[in-house]
PDB file of C-alpha atoms and ligand atoms in Angstrom:
ATOM      1  CA  MET A   1     147.506  34.783 121.957  1.00  0.00           C
ATOM      2  CA  THR A   2     144.070  36.249 122.706  1.00  0.00           C
ATOM      3  CA  LEU A   3     144.296  39.805 124.035  1.00  0.00           C
ATOM      4  CA  LEU A   4     140.591  40.556 124.378  1.00  0.00           C
ATOM      5  CA  SER A   5     137.774  38.058 124.527  1.00  0.00           C
ATOM      6  CA  ILE A   6     134.188  39.322 124.480  1.00  0.00           C
ATOM      7  CA  GLN A   7     131.718  36.652 125.540  1.00  0.00           C
ATOM      8  CA  ASN A   8     127.930  36.845 125.199  1.00  0.00           C
ATOM      9  CA  LEU A   9     127.997  40.615 125.715  1.00  0.00           C
ATOM     10  CA  LYS A  10     124.693  42.441 126.072  1.00  0.00           C
ATOM     11  CA  ALA A  11     124.262  46.194 126.565  1.00  0.00           C
ATOM     12  CA  HIS A  12     120.741  47.590 126.944  1.00  0.00           C
ATOM     13  CA  PHE A  13     119.814  51.235 127.656  1.00  0.00           C
ATOM     14  CA  HIS A  14     116.724  51.924 129.667  1.00  0.00           C
ATOM     15  CA  THR A  15     114.672  54.805 128.277  1.00  0.00           C
ATOM     16  CA  GLU A  16     111.109  56.075 128.686  1.00  0.00           C
ATOM     17  CA  ASP A  17     110.242  54.420 125.384  1.00  0.00           C
ATOM     18  CA  GLY A  18     111.597  51.034 126.476  1.00  0.00           C
ATOM     19  CA  ALA A  19     114.866  49.108 126.459  1.00  0.00           C
ATOM     20  CA  VAL A  20     117.242  49.992 123.610  1.00  0.00           C
ATOM     21  CA  ARG A  21     118.911  46.653 122.892  1.00  0.00           C
ATOM     22  CA  ALA A  22     122.137  47.965 121.366  1.00  0.00           C
ATOM     23  CA  VAL A  23     124.302  44.847 121.894  1.00  0.00           C
ATOM     24  CA  ASN A  24     122.652  41.422 121.995  1.00  0.00           C
ATOM     25  CA  GLY A  25     124.967  38.515 122.721  1.00  0.00           C
ATOM     26  CA  VAL A  26     128.210  39.425 120.976  1.00  0.00           C
ATOM     27  CA  ASP A  27     131.130  36.963 121.018  1.00  0.00           C
ATOM     28  CA  MET A  28     134.383  38.252 119.597  1.00  0.00           C
ATOM     29  CA  ASP A  29     138.134  37.745 120.144  1.00  0.00           C
ATOM     30  CA  ILE A  30     141.018  40.042 119.295  1.00  0.00           C
ATOM     31  CA  GLU A  31     144.455  38.435 119.122  1.00  0.00           C
ATOM     32  CA  GLU A  32     147.702  40.184 120.013  1.00  0.00           C
ATOM     33  CA  GLY A  33     148.724  42.370 117.055  1.00  0.00           C
ATOM     34  CA  GLU A  34     145.430  41.743 115.215  1.00  0.00           C
ATOM     35  CA  LYS A  35     143.518  44.543 113.510  1.00  0.00           C
ATOM     36  CA  LEU A  36     139.807  43.793 113.562  1.00  0.00           C
ATOM     37  CA  GLY A  37     137.265  45.926 111.734  1.00  0.00           C
ATOM     38  CA  LEU A  38     133.767  46.139 113.197  1.00  0.00           C
ATOM     39  CA  ILE A  39     131.507  47.347 110.432  1.00  0.00           C
ATOM     40  CA  GLY A  40     127.817  48.115 110.168  1.00  0.00           C
ATOM     41  CA  GLU A  41     125.296  50.855 109.498  1.00  0.00           C
ATOM     42  CA  THR A  42     124.910  53.838 111.820  1.00  0.00           C
ATOM     43  CA  GLY A  43     122.973  52.852 114.950  1.00  0.00           C
ATOM     44  CA  CYS A  44     123.744  49.114 114.811  1.00  0.00           C
ATOM     45  CA  GLY A  45     125.441  49.156 118.232  1.00  0.00           C
ATOM     46  CA  LYS A  46     129.116  49.156 117.212  1.00  0.00           C
ATOM     47  CA  THR A  47     130.088  52.336 119.117  1.00  0.00           C
ATOM     48  CA  VAL A  48     128.193  51.050 122.180  1.00  0.00           C
ATOM     49  CA  LEU A  49     130.280  47.870 121.978  1.00  0.00           C
ATOM     50  CA  GLY A  50     133.498  49.952 121.850  1.00  0.00           C
ATOM     51  CA  LEU A  51     132.430  52.070 124.824  1.00  0.00           C
ATOM     52  CA  ALA A  52     131.409  48.948 126.793  1.00  0.00           C
ATOM     53  CA  ILE A  53     134.978  47.624 126.521  1.00  0.00           C
ATOM     54  CA  LEU A  54     136.223  50.685 128.410  1.00  0.00           C
ATOM     55  CA  ARG A  55     133.210  50.814 130.730  1.00  0.00           C
ATOM     56  CA  LEU A  56     132.271  54.240 129.397  1.00  0.00           C
ATOM     57  CA  LEU A  57     128.538  53.655 129.002  1.00  0.00           C
ATOM     58  CA  SER A  58     126.030  55.803 130.868  1.00  0.00           C
ATOM     59  CA  GLU A  59     124.502  54.636 134.139  1.00  0.00           C
ATOM     60  CA  ASN A  60     121.139  53.798 132.572  1.00  0.00           C
ATOM     61  CA  THR A  61     122.782  50.885 130.732  1.00  0.00           C
ATOM     62  CA  THR A  62     122.704  47.257 131.836  1.00  0.00           C
ATOM     63  CA  VAL A  63     125.782  45.378 130.665  1.00  0.00           C
ATOM     64  CA  GLU A  64     125.988  41.574 130.906  1.00  0.00           C
ATOM     65  CA  GLY A  65     128.473  38.972 129.729  1.00  0.00           C
ATOM     66  CA  ARG A  66     132.252  38.972 129.985  1.00  0.00           C
ATOM     67  CA  ILE A  67     134.988  41.160 128.515  1.00  0.00           C
ATOM     68  CA  LEU A  68     138.249  39.405 129.281  1.00  0.00           C
ATOM     69  CA  TYR A  69     141.350  41.536 128.821  1.00  0.00           C
ATOM     70  CA  LYS A  70     144.492  39.428 129.278  1.00  0.00           C
ATOM     71  CA  GLY A  71     142.227  36.980 131.095  1.00  0.00           C
ATOM     72  CA  GLN A  72     140.742  39.506 133.554  1.00  0.00           C
ATOM     73  CA  ASP A  73     137.085  40.455 133.316  1.00  0.00           C
ATOM     74  CA  ILE A  74     136.806  44.212 132.746  1.00  0.00           C
ATOM     75  CA  LEU A  75     133.164  44.157 133.845  1.00  0.00           C
ATOM     76  CA  THR A  76     134.037  42.981 137.364  1.00  0.00           C
ATOM     77  CA  MET A  77     137.106  45.204 137.857  1.00  0.00           C
ATOM     78  CA  SER A  78     137.018  47.932 140.507  1.00  0.00           C
ATOM     79  CA  ASP A  79     136.890  51.570 139.331  1.00  0.00           C
ATOM     80  CA  HIS A  80     140.555  51.902 140.349  1.00  0.00           C
ATOM     81  CA  GLU A  81     141.551  48.864 138.237  1.00  0.00           C
ATOM     82  CA  ILE A  82     139.677  50.041 135.135  1.00  0.00           C
ATOM     83  CA  ARG A  83     141.190  53.544 135.419  1.00  0.00           C
ATOM     84  CA  LYS A  84     144.645  51.945 135.341  1.00  0.00           C
ATOM     85  CA  ILE A  85     143.768  50.204 132.066  1.00  0.00           C
ATOM     86  CA  ARG A  86     141.943  53.064 130.320  1.00  0.00           C
ATOM     87  CA  GLY A  87     144.326  55.123 128.179  1.00  0.00           C
ATOM     88  CA  LYS A  88     147.339  53.042 129.206  1.00  0.00           C
ATOM     89  CA  GLU A  89     146.543  49.461 128.163  1.00  0.00           C
ATOM     90  CA  ILE A  90     143.437  50.147 126.070  1.00  0.00           C
ATOM     91  CA  ALA A  91     143.021  53.559 124.457  1.00  0.00           C
ATOM     92  CA  MET A  92     140.263  55.006 122.331  1.00  0.00           C
ATOM     93  CA  ILE A  93     140.354  57.361 119.365  1.00  0.00           C
ATOM     94  CA  PHE A  94     136.927  58.986 119.489  1.00  0.00           C
ATOM     95  CA  GLN A  95     134.954  60.057 116.434  1.00  0.00           C
ATOM     96  CA  ASN A  96     134.821  63.771 115.719  1.00  0.00           C
ATOM     97  CA  PRO A  97     137.957  65.174 117.432  1.00  0.00           C
ATOM     98  CA  LEU A  98     136.554  68.717 117.541  1.00  0.00           C
ATOM     99  CA  SER A  99     133.819  67.687 119.984  1.00  0.00           C
ATOM    100  CA  SER A 100     136.008  65.114 121.785  1.00  0.00           C
ATOM    101  CA  MET A 101     138.814  67.565 122.567  1.00  0.00           C
ATOM    102  CA  ASN A 102     138.551  70.214 125.251  1.00  0.00           C
ATOM    103  CA  PRO A 103     138.383  73.604 123.461  1.00  0.00           C
ATOM    104  CA  VAL A 104     139.937  75.543 126.365  1.00  0.00           C
ATOM    105  CA  LEU A 105     143.044  73.364 126.792  1.00  0.00           C
ATOM    106  CA  THR A 106     145.997  73.399 124.423  1.00  0.00           C
ATOM    107  CA  VAL A 107     146.540  70.326 122.254  1.00  0.00           C
ATOM    108  CA  GLY A 108     149.852  69.712 124.072  1.00  0.00           C
ATOM    109  CA  THR A 109     148.157  69.658 127.491  1.00  0.00           C
ATOM    110  CA  GLN A 110     145.533  67.208 126.270  1.00  0.00           C
ATOM    111  CA  VAL A 111     147.898  64.826 124.509  1.00  0.00           C
ATOM    112  CA  ALA A 112     150.155  64.883 127.620  1.00  0.00           C
ATOM    113  CA  GLU A 113     147.348  63.914 129.991  1.00  0.00           C
ATOM    114  CA  PRO A 114     147.632  60.086 129.601  1.00  0.00           C
ATOM    115  CA  VAL A 115     151.424  60.068 130.199  1.00  0.00           C
ATOM    116  CA  GLU A 116     151.145  62.376 133.198  1.00  0.00           C
ATOM    117  CA  LEU A 117     148.421  60.167 134.643  1.00  0.00           C
ATOM    118  CA  HIS A 118     149.837  56.722 133.882  1.00  0.00           C
ATOM    119  CA  GLN A 119     153.588  57.189 133.598  1.00  0.00           C
ATOM    120  CA  HIS A 120     153.837  59.951 136.219  1.00  0.00           C
ATOM    121  CA  LEU A 121     156.115  62.049 134.018  1.00  0.00           C
ATOM    122  CA  LYS A 122     156.881  65.600 135.085  1.00  0.00           C
ATOM    123  CA  LYS A 123     155.204  68.301 132.953  1.00  0.00           C
ATOM    124  CA  LYS A 124     158.411  69.125 131.061  1.00  0.00           C
ATOM    125  CA  ASP A 125     159.193  65.463 130.276  1.00  0.00           C
ATOM    126  CA  ALA A 126     155.584  64.785 129.343  1.00  0.00           C
ATOM    127  CA  MET A 127     155.641  67.728 126.900  1.00  0.00           C
ATOM    128  CA  GLN A 128     158.839  66.421 125.348  1.00  0.00           C
ATOM    129  CA  ARG A 129     157.122  63.071 124.841  1.00  0.00           C
ATOM    130  CA  VAL A 130     154.112  64.877 123.267  1.00  0.00           C
ATOM    131  CA  ILE A 131     156.422  66.692 120.847  1.00  0.00           C
ATOM    132  CA  GLU A 132     158.014  63.358 119.813  1.00  0.00           C
ATOM    133  CA  MET A 133     154.561  61.812 119.405  1.00  0.00           C
ATOM    134  CA  LEU A 134     153.199  64.709 117.322  1.00  0.00           C
ATOM    135  CA  LYS A 135     156.292  64.427 115.174  1.00  0.00           C
ATOM    136  CA  SER A 136     155.687  60.706 114.665  1.00  0.00           C
ATOM    137  CA  VAL A 137     152.140  61.432 113.440  1.00  0.00           C
ATOM    138  CA  LYS A 138     153.658  63.963 111.041  1.00  0.00           C
ATOM    139  CA  ILE A 139     152.431  67.212 112.558  1.00  0.00           C
ATOM    140  CA  PRO A 140     154.827  69.910 111.348  1.00  0.00           C
ATOM    141  CA  LEU A 141     156.584  72.164 113.895  1.00  0.00           C
ATOM    142  CA  PRO A 142     155.323  70.118 116.872  1.00  0.00           C
ATOM    143  CA  GLN A 143     157.199  72.272 119.415  1.00  0.00           C
ATOM    144  CA  GLU A 144     155.049  75.231 118.296  1.00  0.00           C
ATOM    145  CA  ARG A 145     151.844  73.274 117.718  1.00  0.00           C
ATOM    146  CA  VAL A 146     151.678  71.957 121.305  1.00  0.00           C
ATOM    147  CA  LYS A 147     150.830  75.487 122.421  1.00  0.00           C
ATOM    148  CA  GLU A 148     147.845  75.810 120.085  1.00  0.00           C
ATOM    149  CA  TYR A 149     144.175  75.092 120.802  1.00  0.00           C
ATOM    150  CA  PRO A 150     142.068  72.477 118.932  1.00  0.00           C
ATOM    151  CA  HIS A 151     140.241  75.130 116.853  1.00  0.00           C
ATOM    152  CA  GLU A 152     143.615  76.283 115.477  1.00  0.00           C
ATOM    153  CA  PHE A 153     144.220  72.816 113.989  1.00  0.00           C
ATOM    154  CA  SER A 154     142.735  71.670 110.664  1.00  0.00           C
ATOM    155  CA  GLY A 155     140.433  68.599 110.700  1.00  0.00           C
ATOM    156  CA  GLY A 156     143.242  66.306 109.541  1.00  0.00           C
ATOM    157  CA  MET A 157     145.676  67.719 112.130  1.00  0.00           C
ATOM    158  CA  ARG A 158     143.143  67.250 114.945  1.00  0.00           C
ATOM    159  CA  GLN A 159     142.704  63.637 113.876  1.00  0.00           C
ATOM    160  CA  ARG A 160     146.488  63.167 113.917  1.00  0.00           C
ATOM    161  CA  ALA A 161     146.586  64.666 117.420  1.00  0.00           C
ATOM    162  CA  MET A 162     143.850  62.234 118.543  1.00  0.00           C
ATOM    163  CA  ILE A 163     145.891  59.326 117.162  1.00  0.00           C
ATOM    164  CA  ALA A 164     148.946  60.658 119.032  1.00  0.00           C
ATOM    165  CA  MET A 165     146.902  60.887 122.235  1.00  0.00           C
ATOM    166  CA  GLY A 166     145.663  57.309 121.769  1.00  0.00           C
ATOM    167  CA  LEU A 167     149.126  55.893 121.177  1.00  0.00           C
ATOM    168  CA  ILE A 168     151.225  57.985 123.558  1.00  0.00           C
ATOM    169  CA  CYS A 169     151.184  55.361 126.344  1.00  0.00           C
ATOM    170  CA  MET A 170     151.846  52.582 123.803  1.00  0.00           C
ATOM    171  CA  PRO A 171     148.641  50.653 124.603  1.00  0.00           C
ATOM    172  CA  SER A 172     148.176  46.979 123.764  1.00  0.00           C
ATOM    173  CA  LEU A 173     144.823  47.736 122.144  1.00  0.00           C
ATOM    174  CA  ILE A 174     143.445  50.814 120.461  1.00  0.00           C
ATOM    175  CA  ILE A 175     139.745  51.253 119.762  1.00  0.00           C
ATOM    176  CA  ALA A 176     139.392  53.639 116.820  1.00  0.00           C
ATOM    177  CA  ASP A 177     135.829  54.875 116.316  1.00  0.00           C
ATOM    178  CA  GLU A 178     135.292  56.198 112.773  1.00  0.00           C
ATOM    179  CA  PRO A 179     138.775  57.806 112.693  1.00  0.00           C
ATOM    180  CA  THR A 180     138.429  59.020 109.103  1.00  0.00           C
ATOM    181  CA  THR A 181     134.776  60.125 109.027  1.00  0.00           C
ATOM    182  CA  GLY A 182     134.250  63.755 108.042  1.00  0.00           C
ATOM    183  CA  LEU A 183     137.688  64.108 106.454  1.00  0.00           C
ATOM    184  CA  ASP A 184     138.068  64.830 102.759  1.00  0.00           C
ATOM    185  CA  VAL A 185     139.326  62.004 100.566  1.00  0.00           C
ATOM    186  CA  THR A 186     142.948  63.189 100.427  1.00  0.00           C
ATOM    187  CA  ILE A 187     143.250  63.671 104.200  1.00  0.00           C
ATOM    188  CA  GLN A 188     141.440  60.358 104.751  1.00  0.00           C
ATOM    189  CA  ALA A 189     144.047  58.565 102.608  1.00  0.00           C
ATOM    190  CA  GLN A 190     146.846  60.266 104.594  1.00  0.00           C
ATOM    191  CA  ILE A 191     145.310  59.236 107.938  1.00  0.00           C
ATOM    192  CA  ILE A 192     144.912  55.632 106.736  1.00  0.00           C
ATOM    193  CA  GLU A 193     148.573  55.539 105.663  1.00  0.00           C
ATOM    194  CA  LEU A 194     149.622  57.070 108.974  1.00  0.00           C
ATOM    195  CA  MET A 195     147.600  54.553 111.005  1.00  0.00           C
ATOM    196  CA  LYS A 196     149.038  51.666 108.989  1.00  0.00           C
ATOM    197  CA  GLU A 197     152.538  52.921 109.690  1.00  0.00           C
ATOM    198  CA  VAL A 198     152.147  53.593 113.420  1.00  0.00           C
ATOM    199  CA  LEU A 199     150.272  50.339 114.042  1.00  0.00           C
ATOM    200  CA  ARG A 200     152.874  48.341 112.145  1.00  0.00           C
ATOM    201  CA  ASP A 201     155.713  49.989 114.072  1.00  0.00           C
ATOM    202  CA  SER A 202     154.065  49.648 117.490  1.00  0.00           C
ATOM    203  CA  GLY A 203     152.495  46.168 117.064  1.00  0.00           C
ATOM    204  CA  THR A 204     149.369  47.517 118.794  1.00  0.00           C
ATOM    205  CA  SER A 205     146.133  45.584 118.247  1.00  0.00           C
ATOM    206  CA  MET A 206     143.173  47.553 116.959  1.00  0.00           C
ATOM    207  CA  LEU A 207     139.412  47.401 116.974  1.00  0.00           C
ATOM    208  CA  LEU A 208     138.363  49.694 114.143  1.00  0.00           C
ATOM    209  CA  ILE A 209     134.726  50.781 114.318  1.00  0.00           C
ATOM    210  CA  THR A 210     133.490  52.031 110.973  1.00  0.00           C
ATOM    211  CA  HIS A 211     130.594  52.071 108.527  1.00  0.00           C
ATOM    212  CA  ASP A 212     133.150  52.232 105.699  1.00  0.00           C
ATOM    213  CA  LEU A 213     134.079  48.778 104.463  1.00  0.00           C
ATOM    214  CA  THR A 214     136.873  50.091 102.242  1.00  0.00           C
ATOM    215  CA  VAL A 215     138.600  51.774 105.225  1.00  0.00           C
ATOM    216  CA  ALA A 216     138.303  48.511 107.195  1.00  0.00           C
ATOM    217  CA  ALA A 217     139.737  46.576 104.241  1.00  0.00           C
ATOM    218  CA  GLU A 218     142.734  48.924 104.101  1.00  0.00           C
ATOM    219  CA  LEU A 219     143.558  48.717 107.801  1.00  0.00           C
ATOM    220  CA  CYS A 220     142.368  45.350 109.113  1.00  0.00           C
ATOM    221  CA  ASP A 221     143.160  41.634 108.997  1.00  0.00           C
ATOM    222  CA  HIS A 222     139.637  40.485 109.841  1.00  0.00           C
ATOM    223  CA  ILE A 223     136.172  42.007 109.684  1.00  0.00           C
ATOM    224  CA  ALA A 224     133.155  41.435 111.916  1.00  0.00           C
ATOM    225  CA  VAL A 225     129.889  42.605 110.357  1.00  0.00           C
ATOM    226  CA  MET A 226     127.330  43.873 112.860  1.00  0.00           C
ATOM    227  CA  TYR A 227     123.601  44.078 112.231  1.00  0.00           C
ATOM    228  CA  PRO A 228     121.434  45.511 115.037  1.00  0.00           C
ATOM    229  CA  GLY A 229     123.250  44.294 118.109  1.00  0.00           C
ATOM    230  CA  GLU A 230     124.677  41.059 116.668  1.00  0.00           C
ATOM    231  CA  ILE A 231     127.716  39.880 114.746  1.00  0.00           C
ATOM    232  CA  ILE A 232     126.266  38.294 111.627  1.00  0.00           C
ATOM    233  CA  GLU A 233     129.499  37.474 109.780  1.00  0.00           C
ATOM    234  CA  TYR A 234     133.170  37.279 110.691  1.00  0.00           C
ATOM    235  CA  ALA A 235     135.941  36.567 108.175  1.00  0.00           C
ATOM    236  CA  SER A 236     139.359  37.602 106.934  1.00  0.00           C
ATOM    237  CA  VAL A 237     139.242  40.685 104.706  1.00  0.00           C
ATOM    238  CA  ARG A 238     140.087  38.482 101.725  1.00  0.00           C
ATOM    239  CA  ASP A 239     137.312  35.930 102.385  1.00  0.00           C
ATOM    240  CA  LEU A 240     134.739  38.604 103.119  1.00  0.00           C
ATOM    241  CA  PHE A 241     135.336  40.353  99.801  1.00  0.00           C
ATOM    242  CA  LYS A 242     135.844  37.178  97.772  1.00  0.00           C
ATOM    243  CA  ASP A 243     133.185  34.955  99.273  1.00  0.00           C
ATOM    244  CA  PRO A 244     130.682  36.863 101.444  1.00  0.00           C
ATOM    245  CA  LYS A 245     128.100  34.503 102.912  1.00  0.00           C
ATOM    246  CA  HIS A 246     125.411  36.502 104.714  1.00  0.00           C
ATOM    247  CA  PRO A 247     122.780  38.165 102.480  1.00  0.00           C
ATOM    248  CA  TYR A 248     123.334  41.428 104.402  1.00  0.00           C
ATOM    249  CA  THR A 249     127.112  41.326 103.814  1.00  0.00           C
ATOM    250  CA  ARG A 250     126.511  40.672 100.130  1.00  0.00           C
ATOM    251  CA  GLY A 251     124.133  43.642 100.026  1.00  0.00           C
ATOM    252  CA  PHE A 252     126.663  45.798 101.888  1.00  0.00           C
ATOM    253  CA  LEU A 253     129.337  44.927  99.307  1.00  0.00           C
ATOM    254  CA  ASP A 254     126.950  45.577  96.417  1.00  0.00           C
ATOM    255  CA  SER A 255     126.308  49.046  97.824  1.00  0.00           C
ATOM    256  CA  LEU A 256     129.973  50.016  97.388  1.00  0.00           C
ATOM    257  CA  PRO A 257     130.685  52.494  94.558  1.00  0.00           C
ATOM    258  CA  ASP A 258     132.933  50.086  92.638  1.00  0.00           C
ATOM    259  CA  ARG A 259     130.294  47.319  92.807  1.00  0.00           C
ATOM    260  CA  GLY A 260     127.308  49.182  91.443  1.00  0.00           C
ATOM    261  CA  LEU A 261     126.088  51.327  94.367  1.00  0.00           C
ATOM    262  CA  LYS A 262     122.986  49.155  94.856  1.00  0.00           C
ATOM    263  CA  PRO A 263     121.405  50.023  98.207  1.00  0.00           C
ATOM    264  CA  ILE A 264     120.061  47.263 100.459  1.00  0.00           C
ATOM    265  CA  ALA A 265     116.246  47.254 100.327  1.00  0.00           C
ATOM    266  CA  GLY A 266     114.396  48.378 103.455  1.00  0.00           C
ATOM    267  CA  ILE A 267     115.718  50.004 106.607  1.00  0.00           C
ATOM    268  CA  SER A 268     117.464  48.773 109.741  1.00  0.00           C
ATOM    269  CA  PRO A 269     115.069  47.855 112.550  1.00  0.00           C
ATOM    270  CA  SER A 270     114.740  50.027 115.645  1.00  0.00           C
ATOM    271  CA  LEU A 271     116.835  48.799 118.565  1.00  0.00           C
ATOM    272  CA  ILE A 272     113.739  49.246 120.748  1.00  0.00           C
ATOM    273  CA  ASP A 273     111.585  47.030 118.561  1.00  0.00           C
ATOM    274  CA  LEU A 274     113.781  44.315 117.080  1.00  0.00           C
ATOM    275  CA  PRO A 275     112.089  41.646 114.937  1.00  0.00           C
ATOM    276  CA  ALA A 276     111.886  38.075 116.207  1.00  0.00           C
ATOM    277  CA  GLY A 277     114.001  35.363 114.593  1.00  0.00           C
ATOM    278  CA  CYS A 278     116.726  36.552 112.230  1.00  0.00           C
ATOM    279  CA  LYS A 279     116.985  40.338 112.634  1.00  0.00           C
ATOM    280  CA  PHE A 280     117.538  40.679 108.878  1.00  0.00           C
ATOM    281  CA  HIS A 281     114.430  38.723 107.804  1.00  0.00           C
ATOM    282  CA  PRO A 282     112.215  41.778 106.976  1.00  0.00           C
ATOM    283  CA  ARG A 283     114.840  42.859 104.405  1.00  0.00           C
ATOM    284  CA  CYS A 284     115.973  39.431 103.173  1.00  0.00           C
ATOM    285  CA  SER A 285     114.681  38.100  99.854  1.00  0.00           C
ATOM    286  CA  LEU A 286     115.654  34.558 100.953  1.00  0.00           C
ATOM    287  CA  ALA A 287     113.751  34.582 104.261  1.00  0.00           C
ATOM    288  CA  THR A 288     111.654  31.521 105.159  1.00  0.00           C
ATOM    289  CA  GLU A 289     109.126  30.841 107.925  1.00  0.00           C
ATOM    290  CA  ARG A 290     111.953  29.532 110.123  1.00  0.00           C
ATOM    291  CA  CYS A 291     113.881  32.826 109.695  1.00  0.00           C
ATOM    292  CA  ARG A 292     110.881  34.733 111.062  1.00  0.00           C
ATOM    293  CA  LYS A 293     110.696  32.581 114.210  1.00  0.00           C
ATOM    294  CA  GLU A 294     114.165  31.313 115.156  1.00  0.00           C
ATOM    295  CA  ARG A 295     117.373  33.217 115.820  1.00  0.00           C
ATOM    296  CA  PRO A 296     120.219  31.676 113.787  1.00  0.00           C
ATOM    297  CA  GLU A 297     123.461  30.859 115.623  1.00  0.00           C
ATOM    298  CA  LEU A 298     126.876  31.968 114.395  1.00  0.00           C
ATOM    299  CA  ILE A 299     128.229  28.891 112.612  1.00  0.00           C
ATOM    300  CA  LYS A 300     131.617  28.078 111.128  1.00  0.00           C
ATOM    301  CA  VAL A 301     131.722  27.984 107.330  1.00  0.00           C
ATOM    302  CA  GLY A 302     135.473  28.137 106.704  1.00  0.00           C
ATOM    303  CA  ILE A 303     138.839  28.793 108.363  1.00  0.00           C
ATOM    304  CA  LYS A 304     138.082  31.699 110.685  1.00  0.00           C
ATOM    305  CA  HIS A 305     134.901  32.377 108.705  1.00  0.00           C
ATOM    306  CA  TYR A 306     131.584  32.441 110.618  1.00  0.00           C
ATOM    307  CA  VAL A 307     128.069  33.393 109.562  1.00  0.00           C
ATOM    308  CA  ARG A 308     124.680  33.763 111.294  1.00  0.00           C
ATOM    309  CA  CYS A 309     122.261  32.504 108.660  1.00  0.00           C
ATOM    310  CA  PHE A 310     120.094  29.392 108.192  1.00  0.00           C
ATOM    311  CA  LEU A 311     121.247  29.070 104.576  1.00  0.00           C
ATOM    312  CA  TYR A 312     124.431  27.416 105.926  1.00  0.00           C
ATOM    313  CA  ASP A 313     122.838  25.392 108.701  1.00  0.00           C
TER     314      ASP A 313
HETATM  315 FE1  LIG B   1     117.949  35.723 105.295  1.00  0.00          FE
HETATM  316 FE2  LIG B   1     117.024  33.702 106.781  1.00  0.00          FE
HETATM  317 FE3  LIG B   1     119.642  33.989 106.406  1.00  0.00          FE
HETATM  318 FE4  LIG B   1     118.315  35.688 107.951  1.00  0.00          FE
HETATM  319  S1  LIG B   1     118.607  33.505 108.328  1.00  0.00           S
HETATM  320  S2  LIG B   1     119.814  36.217 106.426  1.00  0.00           S
HETATM  321  S3  LIG B   1     116.375  35.850 106.860  1.00  0.00           S
HETATM  322  S4  LIG B   1     118.120  33.530 104.832  1.00  0.00           S
END
């Protein structure tokens, strides 16, 4: 059953330099229990998409389209209704826990906040729940650690605490924004294993936002590839690695260390000055006149495999 359905979503920021078109007509579904990876280069709009789902974008942003959560449009909900969903039904693990956590509050106080707010637990019961949660994300001596401040935690421990905070209300959907970025390889592997375990045990759906295709492949069932503001390919992890269709996806795979580390030629366009037609045409060796003028639609090329490219028209 579909848990979240994003339909023709657009999110544009208004700045002195012009409109920053971060999300431009995204359609995407997340099924119950599904783990979907949203991958793309830095600045392609994927974090904006994640923040739009929770209505956390700044006031200078125009958001259009529909974001249906269990059939209800998040974009038309009252502030009271969205507050009831945020953290309880849909939670977010933000990138960079050191800057996302409050430095003057103990980790225990911060992890307890969602249960105090949504489940109305008394402080003592909430702290007991926090201790159980920190234990489940494998933080040693949780009864002592709850009294410590974020700067007293290592990078890996802070990330574990963020995961605990995201999952403490047992949400239906977790949005994890670059949860392993900035961690060394060993800690990254531990966090991936931990997330696999907790997501499997809880059955929570996940939207994983990452620039790291290998992390997405480890944690997800399907992958949506984003290129300035648009989904340009969607497939199962297996199909994407075995039979990538879009020239950008192929380039992305070729840039992986185990596939030759070949960078994609050119640079991503500015979100203020996007090219006409296919957004990838200035970097695509297969571009034709049509690619420069017309925007390709996302078309079906296999079972749950979609691509936005005229080569498959
Ligand atoms: Fe390349 Fe044209 Fe396909 Fe865009 S539509 S990826 S420019 S071939």
